[in-house]
PDB file of C-alpha atoms in Angstrom:
ATOM      1  CA  UNK N 121     -13.107 -15.445 -29.382  1.00 39.00           C
ATOM      2  CA  UNK N 122     -12.930 -19.267 -28.467  1.00 44.00           C
ATOM      3  CA  UNK N 123     -10.044 -18.555 -26.208  1.00 47.00           C
ATOM      4  CA  UNK N 124     -11.686 -15.438 -24.663  1.00 44.00           C
ATOM      5  CA  UNK N 125     -14.982 -17.416 -23.905  1.00 39.00           C
ATOM      6  CA  UNK N 126     -12.754 -20.296 -22.520  1.00 48.00           C
ATOM      7  CA  UNK N 127     -11.154 -18.158 -20.049  1.00 50.00           C
ATOM      8  CA  UNK N 128     -14.327 -16.656 -18.965  1.00 53.00           C
ATOM      9  CA  UNK N 129     -15.958 -19.990 -18.292  1.00 55.00           C
ATOM     10  CA  UNK N 130     -13.077 -21.635 -16.444  1.00 64.00           C
ATOM     11  CA  UNK N 131     -11.375 -18.814 -14.653  1.00 79.00           C
ATOM     12  CA  UNK N 132      -7.911 -19.289 -13.304  1.00 87.00           C
ATOM     13  CA  UNK N 133      -6.221 -21.361 -10.778  1.00 85.00           C
ATOM     14  CA  UNK N 134      -4.611 -19.089  -8.086  1.00 84.00           C
ATOM     15  CA  UNK N 135      -1.628 -21.112  -6.840  1.00 82.00           C
ATOM     16  CA  UNK N 136      -0.189 -18.518  -4.526  1.00 76.00           C
ATOM     17  CA  UNK N 137       2.754 -18.759  -2.017  1.00 76.00           C
ATOM     18  CA  UNK N 138       0.844 -21.097   0.554  1.00 73.00           C
ATOM     19  CA  UNK N 139       0.679 -23.935  -1.825  1.00 68.00           C
ATOM     20  CA  UNK N 140       4.355 -23.489  -3.081  1.00 66.00           C
ATOM     21  CA  UNK N 141       5.751 -23.171   0.496  1.00 67.00           C
ATOM     22  CA  UNK N 142       7.787 -25.947   2.320  1.00 69.00           C
ATOM     23  CA  UNK N 143       5.914 -25.553   5.525  1.00 78.00           C
ATOM     24  CA  UNK N 144       2.631 -24.097   4.400  1.00 78.00           C
ATOM     25  CA  UNK N 145       0.839 -24.546   7.768  1.00 84.00           C
ATOM     26  CA  UNK N 146       3.459 -22.389   9.661  1.00 87.00           C
ATOM     27  CA  UNK N 147       3.173 -19.767   6.785  1.00 86.00           C
ATOM     28  CA  UNK N 148      -0.586 -19.823   6.899  1.00 88.00           C
ATOM     29  CA  UNK N 149      -0.415 -19.169  10.697  1.00 91.00           C
ATOM     30  CA  UNK N 150       2.013 -16.269  10.292  1.00 91.00           C
ATOM     31  CA  UNK N 151      -0.001 -14.639   7.569  1.00 91.00           C
ATOM     32  CA  UNK N 152      -3.152 -14.931   9.623  1.00 93.00           C
ATOM     33  CA  UNK N 153      -1.339 -13.245  12.724  1.00 95.00           C
ATOM     34  CA  UNK N 154      -0.108 -10.430  10.353  1.00 94.00           C
ATOM     35  CA  UNK N 155      -3.562  -9.883   8.845  1.00 95.00           C
ATOM     36  CA  UNK N 156      -5.123  -9.768  12.346  1.00 95.00           C
ATOM     37  CA  UNK N 157      -2.476  -7.344  13.397  1.00 94.00           C
ATOM     38  CA  UNK N 158      -2.995  -5.102  10.307  1.00 94.00           C
ATOM     39  CA  UNK N 159      -6.887  -5.109  10.875  1.00 94.00           C
ATOM     40  CA  UNK N 160      -6.507  -4.253  14.584  1.00 93.00           C
ATOM     41  CA  UNK N 161      -3.646  -1.799  14.361  1.00 91.00           C
ATOM     42  CA  UNK N 162      -4.955   0.094  11.440  1.00 94.00           C
ATOM     43  CA  UNK N 163      -8.489   0.081  12.669  1.00 92.00           C
ATOM     44  CA  UNK N 164      -7.300   1.474  16.066  1.00 90.00           C
ATOM     45  CA  UNK N 165      -5.220   4.043  14.574  1.00 90.00           C
ATOM     46  CA  UNK N 166      -8.162   5.177  12.324  1.00 92.00           C
ATOM     47  CA  UNK N 167     -10.443   5.205  15.527  1.00 89.00           C
ATOM     48  CA  UNK N 168      -7.988   7.305  17.495  1.00 90.00           C
ATOM     49  CA  UNK N 169      -7.499  10.025  14.541  1.00 90.00           C
ATOM     50  CA  UNK N 170     -11.027  10.174  14.074  1.00 90.00           C
ATOM     51  CA  UNK N 171     -12.162  10.604  17.604  1.00 88.00           C
ATOM     52  CA  UNK N 172      -9.298  12.603  19.176  1.00 84.00           C
ATOM     53  CA  UNK N 173      -9.740  16.283  18.245  1.00 82.00           C
ATOM     54  CA  UNK N 174      -6.017  16.987  18.934  1.00 84.00           C
ATOM     55  CA  UNK N 175      -5.236  14.892  15.913  1.00 85.00           C
ATOM     56  CA  UNK N 176      -7.434  16.688  13.472  1.00 88.00           C
ATOM     57  CA  UNK N 177      -4.420  18.306  11.733  1.00 88.00           C
ATOM     58  CA  UNK N 178      -2.988  17.626   8.258  1.00 90.00           C
ATOM     59  CA  UNK N 179      -0.413  15.262   9.185  1.00 89.00           C
ATOM     60  CA  UNK N 180      -2.720  12.752  10.861  1.00 90.00           C
ATOM     61  CA  UNK N 181      -5.447  13.353   8.212  1.00 92.00           C
ATOM     62  CA  UNK N 182      -3.061  11.870   5.791  1.00 93.00           C
ATOM     63  CA  UNK N 183      -1.954   9.102   8.050  1.00 92.00           C
ATOM     64  CA  UNK N 184      -5.467   8.145   8.551  1.00 93.00           C
ATOM     65  CA  UNK N 185      -6.068   7.779   4.865  1.00 95.00           C
ATOM     66  CA  UNK N 186      -2.793   5.782   4.731  1.00 94.00           C
ATOM     67  CA  UNK N 187      -4.279   3.349   7.482  1.00 94.00           C
ATOM     68  CA  UNK N 188      -7.336   3.034   5.495  1.00 95.00           C
ATOM     69  CA  UNK N 189      -5.640   2.237   2.275  1.00 95.00           C
ATOM     70  CA  UNK N 190      -3.451  -0.456   4.049  1.00 94.00           C
ATOM     71  CA  UNK N 191      -6.514  -1.965   5.778  1.00 95.00           C
ATOM     72  CA  UNK N 192      -8.380  -2.309   2.481  1.00 96.00           C
ATOM     73  CA  UNK N 193      -5.308  -3.535   0.480  1.00 95.00           C
ATOM     74  CA  UNK N 194      -4.501  -6.406   2.839  1.00 95.00           C
ATOM     75  CA  UNK N 195      -8.390  -7.251   2.964  1.00 95.00           C
ATOM     76  CA  UNK N 196      -8.350  -7.531  -0.973  1.00 95.00           C
ATOM     77  CA  UNK N 197      -5.651 -10.224  -0.934  1.00 93.00           C
ATOM     78  CA  UNK N 198      -5.267 -11.970   2.515  1.00 93.00           C
ATOM     79  CA  UNK N 199      -8.705 -13.376   3.147  1.00 93.00           C
ATOM     80  CA  UNK N 200      -8.897 -15.083  -0.390  1.00 90.00           C
ATOM     81  CA  UNK N 201      -5.336 -16.649   0.018  1.00 88.00           C
ATOM     82  CA  UNK N 202      -6.241 -18.076   3.471  1.00 89.00           C
ATOM     83  CA  UNK N 203      -9.648 -19.107   2.556  1.00 89.00           C
ATOM     84  CA  UNK N 204      -8.225 -21.052  -0.691  1.00 86.00           C
ATOM     85  CA  UNK N 205      -5.590 -22.690   1.417  1.00 85.00           C
ATOM     86  CA  UNK N 206      -7.843 -23.914   4.192  1.00 85.00           C
ATOM     87  CA  UNK N 207     -10.619 -25.146   1.707  1.00 84.00           C
ATOM     88  CA  UNK N 208      -8.164 -26.611  -0.969  1.00 81.00           C
ATOM     89  CA  UNK N 209      -9.967 -24.474  -3.534  1.00 79.00           C
ATOM     90  CA  UNK N 210      -7.821 -22.297  -5.562  1.00 82.00           C
ATOM     91  CA  UNK N 211     -10.241 -21.310  -8.456  1.00 86.00           C
ATOM     92  CA  UNK N 212     -10.760 -17.617  -8.949  1.00 89.00           C
ATOM     93  CA  UNK N 213     -13.277 -16.632 -11.543  1.00 89.00           C
ATOM     94  CA  UNK N 214     -12.318 -14.159 -14.457  1.00 89.00           C
ATOM     95  CA  UNK N 215     -14.403 -11.482 -12.988  1.00 91.00           C
ATOM     96  CA  UNK N 216     -13.008 -12.196  -9.477  1.00 92.00           C
ATOM     97  CA  UNK N 217      -9.499 -11.907 -10.812  1.00 92.00           C
ATOM     98  CA  UNK N 218     -10.202  -8.600 -12.704  1.00 93.00           C
ATOM     99  CA  UNK N 219     -11.856  -7.056  -9.598  1.00 95.00           C
ATOM    100  CA  UNK N 220      -9.017  -8.182  -7.376  1.00 95.00           C
ATOM    101  CA  UNK N 221      -6.431  -6.723  -9.848  1.00 94.00           C
ATOM    102  CA  UNK N 222      -8.462  -3.496 -10.092  1.00 97.00           C
ATOM    103  CA  UNK N 223      -8.765  -3.003  -6.285  1.00 96.00           C
ATOM    104  CA  UNK N 224      -5.106  -3.944  -5.716  1.00 94.00           C
ATOM    105  CA  UNK N 225      -3.747  -1.452  -8.342  1.00 94.00           C
ATOM    106  CA  UNK N 226      -6.121   1.233  -7.003  1.00 96.00           C
ATOM    107  CA  UNK N 227      -5.102   0.884  -3.397  1.00 95.00           C
ATOM    108  CA  UNK N 228      -1.499   0.403  -4.205  1.00 92.00           C
ATOM    109  CA  UNK N 229      -1.224   3.412  -6.524  1.00 93.00           C
ATOM    110  CA  UNK N 230      -3.193   5.562  -4.202  1.00 95.00           C
ATOM    111  CA  UNK N 231      -0.746   4.816  -1.219  1.00 93.00           C
ATOM    112  CA  UNK N 232       2.199   5.387  -3.623  1.00 92.00           C
ATOM    113  CA  UNK N 233       0.893   8.893  -4.244  1.00 94.00           C
ATOM    114  CA  UNK N 234      -0.132   9.517  -0.622  1.00 95.00           C
ATOM    115  CA  UNK N 235       3.254   8.851   0.600  1.00 92.00           C
ATOM    116  CA  UNK N 236       4.635  11.678  -1.726  1.00 93.00           C
ATOM    117  CA  UNK N 237       2.008  13.978  -0.336  1.00 95.00           C
ATOM    118  CA  UNK N 238       3.051  12.874   3.265  1.00 92.00           C
ATOM    119  CA  UNK N 239       6.712  13.886   2.483  1.00 91.00           C
ATOM    120  CA  UNK N 240       5.486  17.283   1.233  1.00 94.00           C
ATOM    121  CA  UNK N 241       3.586  17.751   4.473  1.00 93.00           C
ATOM    122  CA  UNK N 242       6.672  17.042   6.653  1.00 89.00           C
ATOM    123  CA  UNK N 243       8.703  19.396   4.274  1.00 92.00           C
ATOM    124  CA  UNK N 244       6.312  22.148   4.797  1.00 94.00           C
ATOM    125  CA  UNK N 245       5.947  21.361   8.545  1.00 90.00           C
ATOM    126  CA  UNK N 246       9.652  21.472   9.099  1.00 87.00           C
ATOM    127  CA  UNK N 247      11.005  23.823   6.511  1.00 89.00           C
ATOM    128  CA  UNK N 248       8.194  26.447   6.401  1.00 91.00           C
ATOM    129  CA  UNK N 249       6.523  26.115   9.826  1.00 89.00           C
ATOM    130  CA  UNK N 250       5.183  29.626   9.768  1.00 90.00           C
ATOM    131  CA  UNK N 251       3.297  29.009   6.611  1.00 92.00           C
ATOM    132  CA  UNK N 252       2.294  25.508   7.421  1.00 92.00           C
ATOM    133  CA  UNK N 253      -1.503  26.079   8.185  1.00 89.00           C
ATOM    134  CA  UNK N 254      -1.831  28.173   4.934  1.00 91.00           C
ATOM    135  CA  UNK N 255       0.122  25.697   2.683  1.00 92.00           C
ATOM    136  CA  UNK N 256      -1.524  22.686   4.248  1.00 93.00           C
ATOM    137  CA  UNK N 257      -4.942  24.071   4.956  1.00 91.00           C
ATOM    138  CA  UNK N 258      -7.926  21.484   5.006  1.00 90.00           C
ATOM    139  CA  UNK N 259      -8.943  22.078   1.272  1.00 92.00           C
ATOM    140  CA  UNK N 260      -5.476  21.405   0.115  1.00 94.00           C
ATOM    141  CA  UNK N 261      -5.188  18.281   2.228  1.00 94.00           C
ATOM    142  CA  UNK N 262      -8.583  16.908   0.907  1.00 95.00           C
ATOM    143  CA  UNK N 263      -7.473  17.956  -2.696  1.00 96.00           C
ATOM    144  CA  UNK N 264      -4.203  15.733  -2.079  1.00 96.00           C
ATOM    145  CA  UNK N 265      -6.395  12.698  -0.827  1.00 96.00           C
ATOM    146  CA  UNK N 266      -8.742  13.088  -3.652  1.00 97.00           C
ATOM    147  CA  UNK N 267      -5.817  13.260  -6.177  1.00 96.00           C
ATOM    148  CA  UNK N 268      -4.304  10.037  -4.813  1.00 96.00           C
ATOM    149  CA  UNK N 269      -7.684   8.142  -4.995  1.00 97.00           C
ATOM    150  CA  UNK N 270      -8.800   9.503  -8.590  1.00 97.00           C
ATOM    151  CA  UNK N 271      -5.345   9.105 -10.346  1.00 95.00           C
ATOM    152  CA  UNK N 272      -4.932   5.522  -8.932  1.00 95.00           C
ATOM    153  CA  UNK N 273      -8.539   4.621  -9.970  1.00 97.00           C
ATOM    154  CA  UNK N 274      -8.129   5.827 -13.494  1.00 96.00           C
ATOM    155  CA  UNK N 275      -4.742   4.119 -13.897  1.00 94.00           C
ATOM    156  CA  UNK N 276      -6.023   0.802 -12.374  1.00 95.00           C
ATOM    157  CA  UNK N 277      -9.216   0.876 -14.623  1.00 96.00           C
ATOM    158  CA  UNK N 278      -7.094   1.274 -17.678  1.00 94.00           C
ATOM    159  CA  UNK N 279      -4.511  -1.425 -16.680  1.00 94.00           C
ATOM    160  CA  UNK N 280      -7.228  -3.988 -15.752  1.00 95.00           C
ATOM    161  CA  UNK N 281      -9.235  -3.506 -18.864  1.00 94.00           C
ATOM    162  CA  UNK N 282      -6.273  -3.843 -21.045  1.00 93.00           C
ATOM    163  CA  UNK N 283      -4.655  -6.861 -19.265  1.00 93.00           C
ATOM    164  CA  UNK N 284      -7.890  -8.827 -19.130  1.00 91.00           C
ATOM    165  CA  UNK N 285      -8.697  -8.197 -22.793  1.00 89.00           C
ATOM    166  CA  UNK N 286      -5.928 -10.781 -23.735  1.00 89.00           C
ATOM    167  CA  UNK N 287      -6.791 -14.269 -24.608  1.00 87.00           C
ATOM    168  CA  UNK N 288      -5.288 -16.589 -22.059  1.00 85.00           C
ATOM    169  CA  UNK N 289      -4.665 -20.069 -23.602  1.00 77.00           C
ATOM    170  CA  UNK N 290      -1.885 -21.774 -21.288  1.00 64.00           C
ATOM    171  CA  UNK N 291      -2.400 -23.655 -18.235  1.00 69.00           C
ATOM    172  CA  UNK N 292      -4.306 -20.721 -16.504  1.00 81.00           C
ATOM    173  CA  UNK N 293      -2.387 -21.317 -13.217  1.00 84.00           C
ATOM    174  CA  UNK N 294      -1.490 -18.128 -11.609  1.00 85.00           C
ATOM    175  CA  UNK N 295       1.751 -18.840  -9.544  1.00 82.00           C
ATOM    176  CA  UNK N 296       1.225 -15.803  -7.506  1.00 85.00           C
ATOM    177  CA  UNK N 297      -0.463 -14.545  -4.246  1.00 86.00           C
ATOM    178  CA  UNK N 298      -2.917 -12.386  -6.149  1.00 88.00           C
ATOM    179  CA  UNK N 299      -4.095 -11.409  -9.731  1.00 91.00           C
ATOM    180  CA  UNK N 300      -1.536  -8.972 -10.895  1.00 89.00           C
ATOM    181  CA  UNK N 301      -0.101  -7.792 -14.357  1.00 89.00           C
ATOM    182  CA  UNK N 302       3.150  -9.595 -14.486  1.00 86.00           C
ATOM    183  CA  UNK N 303       2.061 -13.056 -13.862  1.00 86.00           C
ATOM    184  CA  UNK N 304      -1.231 -12.669 -15.776  1.00 89.00           C
ATOM    185  CA  UNK N 305       0.876 -11.581 -19.008  1.00 87.00           C
ATOM    186  CA  UNK N 306       2.939 -14.717 -18.763  1.00 85.00           C
ATOM    187  CA  UNK N 307      -0.361 -16.694 -19.408  1.00 87.00           C
ATOM    188  CA  UNK N 308      -1.504 -14.674 -22.433  1.00 87.00           C
ATOM    189  CA  UNK N 309      -0.948 -16.350 -25.829  1.00 86.00           C
ATOM    190  CA  UNK N 310      -0.740 -13.130 -27.714  1.00 87.00           C
ATOM    191  CA  UNK N 311       2.221 -10.653 -27.991  1.00 87.00           C
ATOM    192  CA  UNK N 312       2.499  -8.537 -24.845  1.00 87.00           C
ATOM    193  CA  UNK N 313       5.669  -6.823 -25.601  1.00 87.00           C
ATOM    194  CA  UNK N 314       4.266  -3.409 -26.393  1.00 90.00           C
ATOM    195  CA  UNK N 315       1.958  -3.537 -23.294  1.00 91.00           C
ATOM    196  CA  UNK N 316       4.946  -4.773 -21.067  1.00 87.00           C
ATOM    197  CA  UNK N 317       6.781  -1.530 -22.304  1.00 88.00           C
ATOM    198  CA  UNK N 318       3.816   0.655 -21.280  1.00 90.00           C
ATOM    199  CA  UNK N 319       3.411  -1.086 -17.844  1.00 87.00           C
ATOM    200  CA  UNK N 320       7.266  -0.206 -17.437  1.00 86.00           C
ATOM    201  CA  UNK N 321       6.727   3.322 -18.348  1.00 89.00           C
ATOM    202  CA  UNK N 322       3.700   3.678 -16.227  1.00 87.00           C
ATOM    203  CA  UNK N 323       5.628   1.957 -13.387  1.00 85.00           C
ATOM    204  CA  UNK N 324       8.516   4.485 -13.820  1.00 86.00           C
ATOM    205  CA  UNK N 325       5.845   7.396 -13.710  1.00 87.00           C
ATOM    206  CA  UNK N 326       3.742   6.138 -10.802  1.00 85.00           C
ATOM    207  CA  UNK N 327       6.719   4.919  -8.780  1.00 87.00           C
ATOM    208  CA  UNK N 328       9.964   6.696  -9.424  1.00 87.00           C
ATOM    209  CA  UNK N 329       8.556  10.114  -9.967  1.00 90.00           C
ATOM    210  CA  UNK N 330       6.761  10.183  -6.532  1.00 91.00           C
ATOM    211  CA  UNK N 331       9.974   8.608  -5.034  1.00 90.00           C
ATOM    212  CA  UNK N 332      12.193  11.272  -6.412  1.00 92.00           C
ATOM    213  CA  UNK N 333       9.845  13.898  -4.850  1.00 92.00           C
ATOM    214  CA  UNK N 334      10.012  12.140  -1.561  1.00 91.00           C
ATOM    215  CA  UNK N 335      13.883  11.844  -1.517  1.00 91.00           C
ATOM    216  CA  UNK N 336      14.189  15.650  -2.546  1.00 93.00           C
ATOM    217  CA  UNK N 337      11.865  16.508   0.269  1.00 91.00           C
ATOM    218  CA  UNK N 338      13.874  14.749   2.743  1.00 88.00           C
ATOM    219  CA  UNK N 339      17.182  16.054   1.575  1.00 88.00           C
ATOM    220  CA  UNK N 340      15.708  19.610   2.162  1.00 90.00           C
ATOM    221  CA  UNK N 341      14.230  18.480   5.522  1.00 87.00           C
ATOM    222  CA  UNK N 342      17.660  16.996   6.575  1.00 84.00           C
ATOM    223  CA  UNK N 343      19.454  20.214   5.602  1.00 85.00           C
ATOM    224  CA  UNK N 344      16.950  22.201   7.687  1.00 85.00           C
ATOM    225  CA  UNK N 345      17.007  19.817  10.789  1.00 82.00           C
ATOM    226  CA  UNK N 346      20.913  19.814  10.874  1.00 79.00           C
ATOM    227  CA  UNK N 347      20.649  23.692  11.310  1.00 78.00           C
ATOM    228  CA  UNK N 348      17.974  23.672  14.202  1.00 74.00           C
ATOM    229  CA  UNK N 349      19.158  25.203  17.273  1.00 75.00           C
ATOM    230  CA  UNK N 350      16.915  23.041  19.687  1.00 72.00           C
ATOM    231  CA  UNK N 351      18.157  19.416  20.323  1.00 75.00           C
ATOM    232  CA  UNK N 352      14.662  18.406  21.187  1.00 72.00           C
ATOM    233  CA  UNK N 353      13.208  19.994  17.947  1.00 68.00           C
ATOM    234  CA  UNK N 354      15.868  18.131  15.943  1.00 72.00           C
ATOM    235  CA  UNK N 355      15.074  14.908  17.532  1.00 74.00           C
ATOM    236  CA  UNK N 356      11.354  15.043  17.163  1.00 70.00           C
ATOM    237  CA  UNK N 357      11.694  15.999  13.536  1.00 73.00           C
ATOM    238  CA  UNK N 358      14.208  13.039  13.006  1.00 74.00           C
ATOM    239  CA  UNK N 359      11.887  10.654  14.563  1.00 74.00           C
ATOM    240  CA  UNK N 360       8.928  11.593  12.508  1.00 70.00           C
ATOM    241  CA  UNK N 361      10.966  11.521   9.351  1.00 77.00           C
ATOM    242  CA  UNK N 362      12.679   8.154   9.967  1.00 78.00           C
ATOM    243  CA  UNK N 363       9.420   6.693  10.439  1.00 76.00           C
ATOM    244  CA  UNK N 364       8.032   7.804   7.143  1.00 78.00           C
ATOM    245  CA  UNK N 365      11.197   6.825   5.405  1.00 83.00           C
ATOM    246  CA  UNK N 366      10.964   3.212   6.778  1.00 82.00           C
ATOM    247  CA  UNK N 367       7.505   2.891   5.316  1.00 83.00           C
ATOM    248  CA  UNK N 368       8.600   4.486   2.108  1.00 86.00           C
ATOM    249  CA  UNK N 369      11.486   1.994   1.756  1.00 86.00           C
ATOM    250  CA  UNK N 370       9.399  -1.036   2.363  1.00 84.00           C
ATOM    251  CA  UNK N 371       6.569  -0.051   0.142  1.00 86.00           C
ATOM    252  CA  UNK N 372       8.513   1.467  -2.924  1.00 87.00           C
ATOM    253  CA  UNK N 373      11.266  -1.157  -2.878  1.00 86.00           C
ATOM    254  CA  UNK N 374       8.769  -4.069  -3.230  1.00 84.00           C
ATOM    255  CA  UNK N 375       6.598  -2.237  -5.835  1.00 84.00           C
ATOM    256  CA  UNK N 376       9.665  -1.158  -7.729  1.00 83.00           C
ATOM    257  CA  UNK N 377      10.675  -4.637  -7.940  1.00 83.00           C
ATOM    258  CA  UNK N 378       7.446  -5.808  -9.294  1.00 81.00           C
ATOM    259  CA  UNK N 379       6.629  -3.013 -11.790  1.00 81.00           C
ATOM    260  CA  UNK N 380       9.985  -1.469 -12.917  1.00 79.00           C
ATOM    261  CA  UNK N 381      12.555  -4.197 -13.136  1.00 76.00           C
ATOM    262  CA  UNK N 382      12.544  -6.034 -16.451  1.00 71.00           C
ATOM    263  CA  UNK N 383      10.685  -9.370 -16.701  1.00 68.00           C
ATOM    264  CA  UNK N 384      14.152 -11.217 -16.896  1.00 68.00           C
ATOM    265  CA  UNK N 385      14.830 -10.411 -13.366  1.00 70.00           C
ATOM    266  CA  UNK N 386      11.593 -11.989 -12.091  1.00 70.00           C
ATOM    267  CA  UNK N 387      10.747 -15.522 -10.860  1.00 75.00           C
ATOM    268  CA  UNK N 388       7.514 -16.851  -9.572  1.00 73.00           C
ATOM    269  CA  UNK N 389       8.948 -17.436  -6.319  1.00 76.00           C
ATOM    270  CA  UNK N 390      10.553 -14.094  -5.757  1.00 80.00           C
ATOM    271  CA  UNK N 391       7.439 -12.303  -7.006  1.00 81.00           C
ATOM    272  CA  UNK N 392       5.523 -14.144  -4.447  1.00 82.00           C
ATOM    273  CA  UNK N 393       7.720 -13.077  -1.629  1.00 82.00           C
ATOM    274  CA  UNK N 394       7.692  -9.534  -2.817  1.00 85.00           C
ATOM    275  CA  UNK N 395       4.030  -9.420  -3.098  1.00 86.00           C
ATOM    276  CA  UNK N 396       3.690 -10.742   0.518  1.00 86.00           C
ATOM    277  CA  UNK N 397       5.831  -7.941   1.559  1.00 87.00           C
ATOM    278  CA  UNK N 398       3.656  -5.139   0.215  1.00 87.00           C
ATOM    279  CA  UNK N 399       0.313  -6.663   0.627  1.00 90.00           C
ATOM    280  CA  UNK N 400       0.478  -8.292   4.072  1.00 91.00           C
ATOM    281  CA  UNK N 401       3.728  -7.331   5.914  1.00 90.00           C
ATOM    282  CA  UNK N 402       3.726  -3.550   5.173  1.00 90.00           C
ATOM    283  CA  UNK N 403       0.113  -2.845   5.925  1.00 92.00           C
ATOM    284  CA  UNK N 404       0.641  -4.652   9.420  1.00 91.00           C
ATOM    285  CA  UNK N 405       3.815  -2.622  10.266  1.00 88.00           C
ATOM    286  CA  UNK N 406       3.013   0.775   8.896  1.00 87.00           C
ATOM    287  CA  UNK N 407       0.751   1.780  11.980  1.00 86.00           C
ATOM    288  CA  UNK N 408       3.217   0.290  14.491  1.00 84.00           C
ATOM    289  CA  UNK N 409       5.997   2.249  12.905  1.00 83.00           C
ATOM    290  CA  UNK N 410       3.991   5.531  12.797  1.00 78.00           C
ATOM    291  CA  UNK N 411       2.580   5.259  16.307  1.00 76.00           C
ATOM    292  CA  UNK N 412       4.832   3.367  18.688  1.00 69.00           C
ATOM    293  CA  UNK N 413       7.491   6.339  18.430  1.00 68.00           C
ATOM    294  CA  UNK N 414       5.018   9.226  18.178  1.00 74.00           C
ATOM    295  CA  UNK N 415       4.074  10.714  21.550  1.00 77.00           C
ATOM    296  CA  UNK N 416       0.971  12.503  20.325  1.00 80.00           C
ATOM    297  CA  UNK N 417      -0.522   9.175  18.872  1.00 80.00           C
ATOM    298  CA  UNK N 418       0.234   7.252  21.890  1.00 80.00           C
ATOM    299  CA  UNK N 419      -1.253  10.064  24.118  1.00 81.00           C
ATOM    300  CA  UNK N 420      -4.350  10.084  21.868  1.00 78.00           C
ATOM    301  CA  UNK N 421      -4.580   6.309  22.154  1.00 77.00           C
ATOM    302  CA  UNK N 422      -4.446   6.293  26.036  1.00 81.00           C
ATOM    303  CA  UNK N 423      -7.076   8.907  26.120  1.00 81.00           C
ATOM    304  CA  UNK N 424      -9.431   7.079  23.746  1.00 75.00           C
ATOM    305  CA  UNK N 425      -9.047   3.729  25.483  1.00 73.00           C
ATOM    306  CA  UNK N 426      -9.482   5.304  28.947  1.00 71.00           C
ATOM    307  CA  UNK N 427     -12.849   6.714  27.786  1.00 65.00           C
ATOM    308  CA  UNK N 428     -14.068   3.560  26.595  1.00 56.00           C
ATOM    309  CA  UNK N 429     -12.425   1.145  29.374  1.00 55.00           C
ATOM    310  CA  UNK N 430     -12.802   3.258  32.579  1.00 46.00           C
ATOM    311  CA  UNK N 431     -16.625   3.626  32.158  1.00 52.00           C
ATOM    312  CA  UNK N 432     -17.084  -0.061  31.731  1.00 48.00           C
ATOM    313  CA  UNK N 433     -14.867  -0.729  34.594  1.00 49.00           C
ATOM    314  CA  UNK N 434     -17.134   1.601  36.739  1.00 44.00           C
ATOM    315  CA  UNK N 435     -20.288  -0.101  35.754  1.00 47.00           C
ATOM    316  CA  UNK N 436     -18.834  -3.558  36.864  1.00 47.00           C
TER     317      UNK N 436
END
């Protein structure tokens, strides 16, 4: 109990990637730009999907949820890292660390499952277009969204409680961008081998299973697209699917490295870089990847901005 109480009282020192960087000022400026980009692009995409009635279809409902998850995910991590660096204050309390881990696991897990549901949506739209509005009716879409959030919430709650129950008796320096399971287990002064095995099994279940479903969906989509008689329809389907696969590759690649690869493959520097990819870079790029090549989104964006900008210009 002494170790537990000591950890509760002192908290942790969250070193992060900025303090270990050779040029921290430049990296800080880059992360700030990416964070502002993530906030503005995801917020704008959410606004467009919410306000434009033409985008009130299953595909964009799921895309709106992805933008919401990205916006919240990067906000859980980035402001804390930037404030710590600027104020030279790297302390995070025991409760703050647990909360950050819980939120990051919830949002990351929900996005993981949502990407699989988005792949199913594309599969139904391209391979079974006549049954699309039946198989992807609003009740099913909201069930997919709720399933993503609930399963991620339950998994994150269990992992957070179990990780934080360990006594931490080492230097209490977390050489990582945020409080996550792998770097925290390195600080534990108890045997964590069984729990590390459980984290590995859960990582395979939560990451590899949805990834396998995504790959299977896109193999079927590719087979269908190659047999399409219309070049325009084939091109539109390939553009939509390539955007989704780009997002899938960035997110699953980084998450698989963190939670599926054995600990012998990890180093503090590599883990920091990987965590930046899926907590800062990916949320900033996702809305750009989905919107820049999507004529419907760009058209809705012009309509929404036109409604807000033109009246202002007329009053001036």
